[in-house]
Amino acid sequence: MSEVSFLERMTRVMIMFEVSCILIYLVNEVPSAEGRVHNYTWEVSYQYKYLDCYKKLAIAINGITPGPAIYAVQGDTIIVNVVNNLVMENVAIHWHGIRQIGTQWSDGTDGVTQCATMPGDTFTYKFVVDRPGTYMYHSHYGMQRESGLYGIIRVFLPKGQPEPFPFPYHYDRHIILSDWYHRNPYERAANLSSIPFQWVGEPQSLLINGRGKYNCSLLGSTADSEVCNLKNPACFPAVLTVIPGKIYRYRIASLTSLSSFSFQIEGHSMTVVEADGTYVEPFVTQNLYIYSGETYSVLVKATQDPTRNYWATVNVVSRRPATPDGLAIFNYYPNHFHKFPPTKPPPGPLWNDAESRINQSLTIKALKGRVESPPKTTDRVIVLLNTQNTIDGYYRWSLNNVSHSLPATPYLIALKKSISDVFDQTPAPESYSPDYDIFSVAKNTNATSSTSIHRLVFNSTVDIILQNANTMTKNNSETHPWHLHGHDFWVLGYGSGKFNNETDVGKYNLDNPIMKNTVPLHSYGWTALRFRADNPGIWLFHCHIESHFFMGMMVLFESGSEMVSEPPQANMGCGATKRFIDNTTPA
Ligand SMILES: O=C1O[C@H]([C@@H](O)CO)C(O)=C1O
């Protein structure tokens, strides 16, 4: 077969694919006065996948990992019927970045807003995508996200409304970044919660749009080619095809379990225009630092030498890498998309170049005139010291020496049904001892475990100071991406060392801070946030590194939960909620 006829065939396949996508899109949509209603049924099951050439059970939605992208217009309603076909495991899906105003029961957080859905059951999520931008969804049950249960949500502006970008773009595409482990999550969770503690380690592969390449020879010469085979087309690198001269918007989402990344496209600069659904004062960069739980949109001009292809790469930053860089092919049409670029993939920045990462964090500002400014003062300041410690010999992460765990009865149901004995009613601590030395190896022998929460006055303004510190390892302080459910916050500032109330508050950016839902806390540093507690309910605020969340790195903010509607029966069935299930009527 000649290359031309192969290309023609592929073009036809791509056109057929696009036509069938449009048909699926139309079949799933019902127009309504408020916007379209998108109604999906997602069968969630385990399937063998070869995402990085290595055969591994992954969670698929309707057969695919990562799951299907959700495309919607601002104001549309999304309905997802999640059918749990995992056979032996519950499931819950969180719609990350969607504030769930009025639909708090659809936040999808096991232990907070719902009892996770049991095998064989179906749970229906329903919410409105009220703002344009780039969001994501992923499992919020145990350490299930890392099995591949995730995808992207793309919300477009209504027709005729242009994006306030420095220049228009021709095509809108997305890139899902993730990391991939070969051990299953049961083993990894057991290792984290055992004595002796066994850390999950660095991932085996980095994935771009669900594709990576594991070096199968590491398995030894006798390894079965059915288990790992580099020739398997399922693990051919992801291809980003561009037409010479055109401008592309790439919506980039990081769904890693652990890794912080630098993303770049060889020879092409990127203009950053959106972060977590908020418009950014545009800036140009060669590489984008992106932390787990963050999304960005960048504009890329396909104006380099069109006779060749280029590399798009991700490499691990902020932890000493032990994983090869992730590679995709940035393919200039009509070059063959399987043609490797003639160059070596660019190495990316040094993993420990902290200064360059902090500088990029500081560069991300809100687009003037398009983003609400923060209140100039706050009603309350909560300082959260992030430390690693042991409790009864178990490794944990704590905030102000309290490591949090989720109760068997989801908080929101407990609050609505006034069941006070299922979680700790003592308020969670809001500060730490001023003598604490953030640079010395953490001892924290007085740490405790708790299910306590922070109760906030509804509509009040709250500042959070995230304070980093040394772990239990000498000269080590880790980066933590913190994610808030149900709200966006203004990022007022970042700094190194210990936050100083006297000198640092005066340096806050109250003029054009970016609004985000996920933000990095850099090593040995602090990050200051402000948000308005204006969304009734109880909301998680946690480290988006899945193992750290599992090890207690979370707090909960409650405000106005009395305004939330009564719990639907579908959200109940676990812990003390069982007594409220009405067996006489179908759920
Ligand atoms: O929580 C963690 O534990 C390990 C290490 O600190 C102890 O093994 C690590 O790298 C983490 O991020």
CSV table of N, CA and C and ligand atoms in Angstrom, one decimal, residues 192 197-202 258 319 388 395-397 471-473 476 478 480 545 547-548 551, ligand 1:
chain,number,residue,atom,x,y,z
A,192,LEU,N,0.5,1.9,51.7
A,192,LEU,CA,0.5,3.2,52.4
A,192,LEU,C,0.0,3.1,53.8
A,197,PHE,N,5.5,1.3,56.6
A,197,PHE,CA,5.0,2.1,55.5
A,197,PHE,C,5.8,1.8,54.3
A,198,GLN,N,5.1,1.6,53.2
A,198,GLN,CA,5.8,1.5,51.9
A,198,GLN,C,5.2,2.5,50.9
A,199,TRP,N,6.1,3.4,50.5
A,199,TRP,CA,5.7,4.5,49.7
A,199,TRP,C,5.4,4.0,48.3
A,200,VAL,N,4.5,4.7,47.5
A,200,VAL,CA,4.1,4.2,46.2
A,200,VAL,C,5.2,4.3,45.2
A,201,GLY,N,6.1,5.2,45.4
A,201,GLY,CA,7.2,5.4,44.5
A,201,GLY,C,6.8,6.2,43.3
A,202,GLU,N,7.7,6.4,42.4
A,202,GLU,CA,7.5,7.2,41.2
A,202,GLU,C,6.7,6.3,40.1
A,258,LEU,N,0.4,11.7,41.1
A,258,LEU,CA,1.5,12.2,42.0
A,258,LEU,C,2.3,13.4,41.3
A,319,ARG,N,9.9,16.6,42.0
A,319,ARG,CA,10.4,15.4,42.7
A,319,ARG,C,11.5,14.9,41.8
A,388,GLN,N,4.2,16.0,57.4
A,388,GLN,CA,4.2,14.6,57.3
A,388,GLN,C,4.5,14.1,58.7
A,395,TYR,N,2.3,6.2,58.8
A,395,TYR,CA,2.6,7.5,58.1
A,395,TYR,C,1.3,8.2,57.7
A,396,ARG,N,1.3,9.5,58.0
A,396,ARG,CA,0.2,10.3,57.7
A,396,ARG,C,0.6,11.7,57.2
A,397,TRP,N,-0.3,12.4,56.6
A,397,TRP,CA,-0.1,13.9,56.4
A,397,TRP,C,-1.1,14.6,57.3
A,471,THR,N,9.6,17.5,55.4
A,471,THR,CA,8.9,16.2,55.7
A,471,THR,C,9.8,15.5,56.8
A,472,MET,N,9.5,14.2,56.9
A,472,MET,CA,10.3,13.4,57.9
A,472,MET,C,11.7,13.0,57.3
A,473,THR,N,11.9,13.4,56.1
A,473,THR,CA,13.2,13.2,55.5
A,473,THR,C,14.0,14.5,55.5
A,476,ASN,N,14.1,17.9,52.8
A,476,ASN,CA,13.0,17.6,51.9
A,476,ASN,C,11.7,18.2,52.2
A,478,GLU,N,8.0,18.9,50.0
A,478,GLU,CA,7.4,18.5,48.8
A,478,GLU,C,6.4,19.5,48.3
A,480,HIS,N,2.8,20.5,46.9
A,480,HIS,CA,1.4,20.0,47.1
A,480,HIS,C,0.4,20.8,46.3
A,545,ILE,N,-2.6,15.2,45.2
A,545,ILE,CA,-1.8,14.0,45.1
A,545,ILE,C,-2.6,12.9,45.8
A,547,SER,N,-2.1,9.9,46.8
A,547,SER,CA,-1.7,9.2,48.1
A,547,SER,C,-1.7,10.1,49.3
A,548,HIS,N,-1.4,11.4,49.0
A,548,HIS,CA,-1.4,12.3,50.2
A,548,HIS,C,-2.8,12.5,50.7
A,551,MET,N,-3.7,9.7,52.7
A,551,MET,CA,-3.0,9.7,54.0
A,551,MET,C,-3.4,10.9,54.9
B,1,LIG,O1,4.2,10.9,51.4
B,1,LIG,C1,5.3,10.6,51.0
B,1,LIG,O2,6.1,9.6,51.6
B,1,LIG,C2,7.3,9.5,50.8
B,1,LIG,C3,8.5,9.8,51.6
B,1,LIG,O3,8.4,11.1,52.2
B,1,LIG,C4,8.7,8.8,52.7
B,1,LIG,O4,8.9,7.5,52.2
B,1,LIG,C5,7.1,10.5,49.7
B,1,LIG,O5,8.0,10.8,48.8
B,1,LIG,C6,5.9,11.1,49.9
B,1,LIG,O6,5.4,12.1,49.1
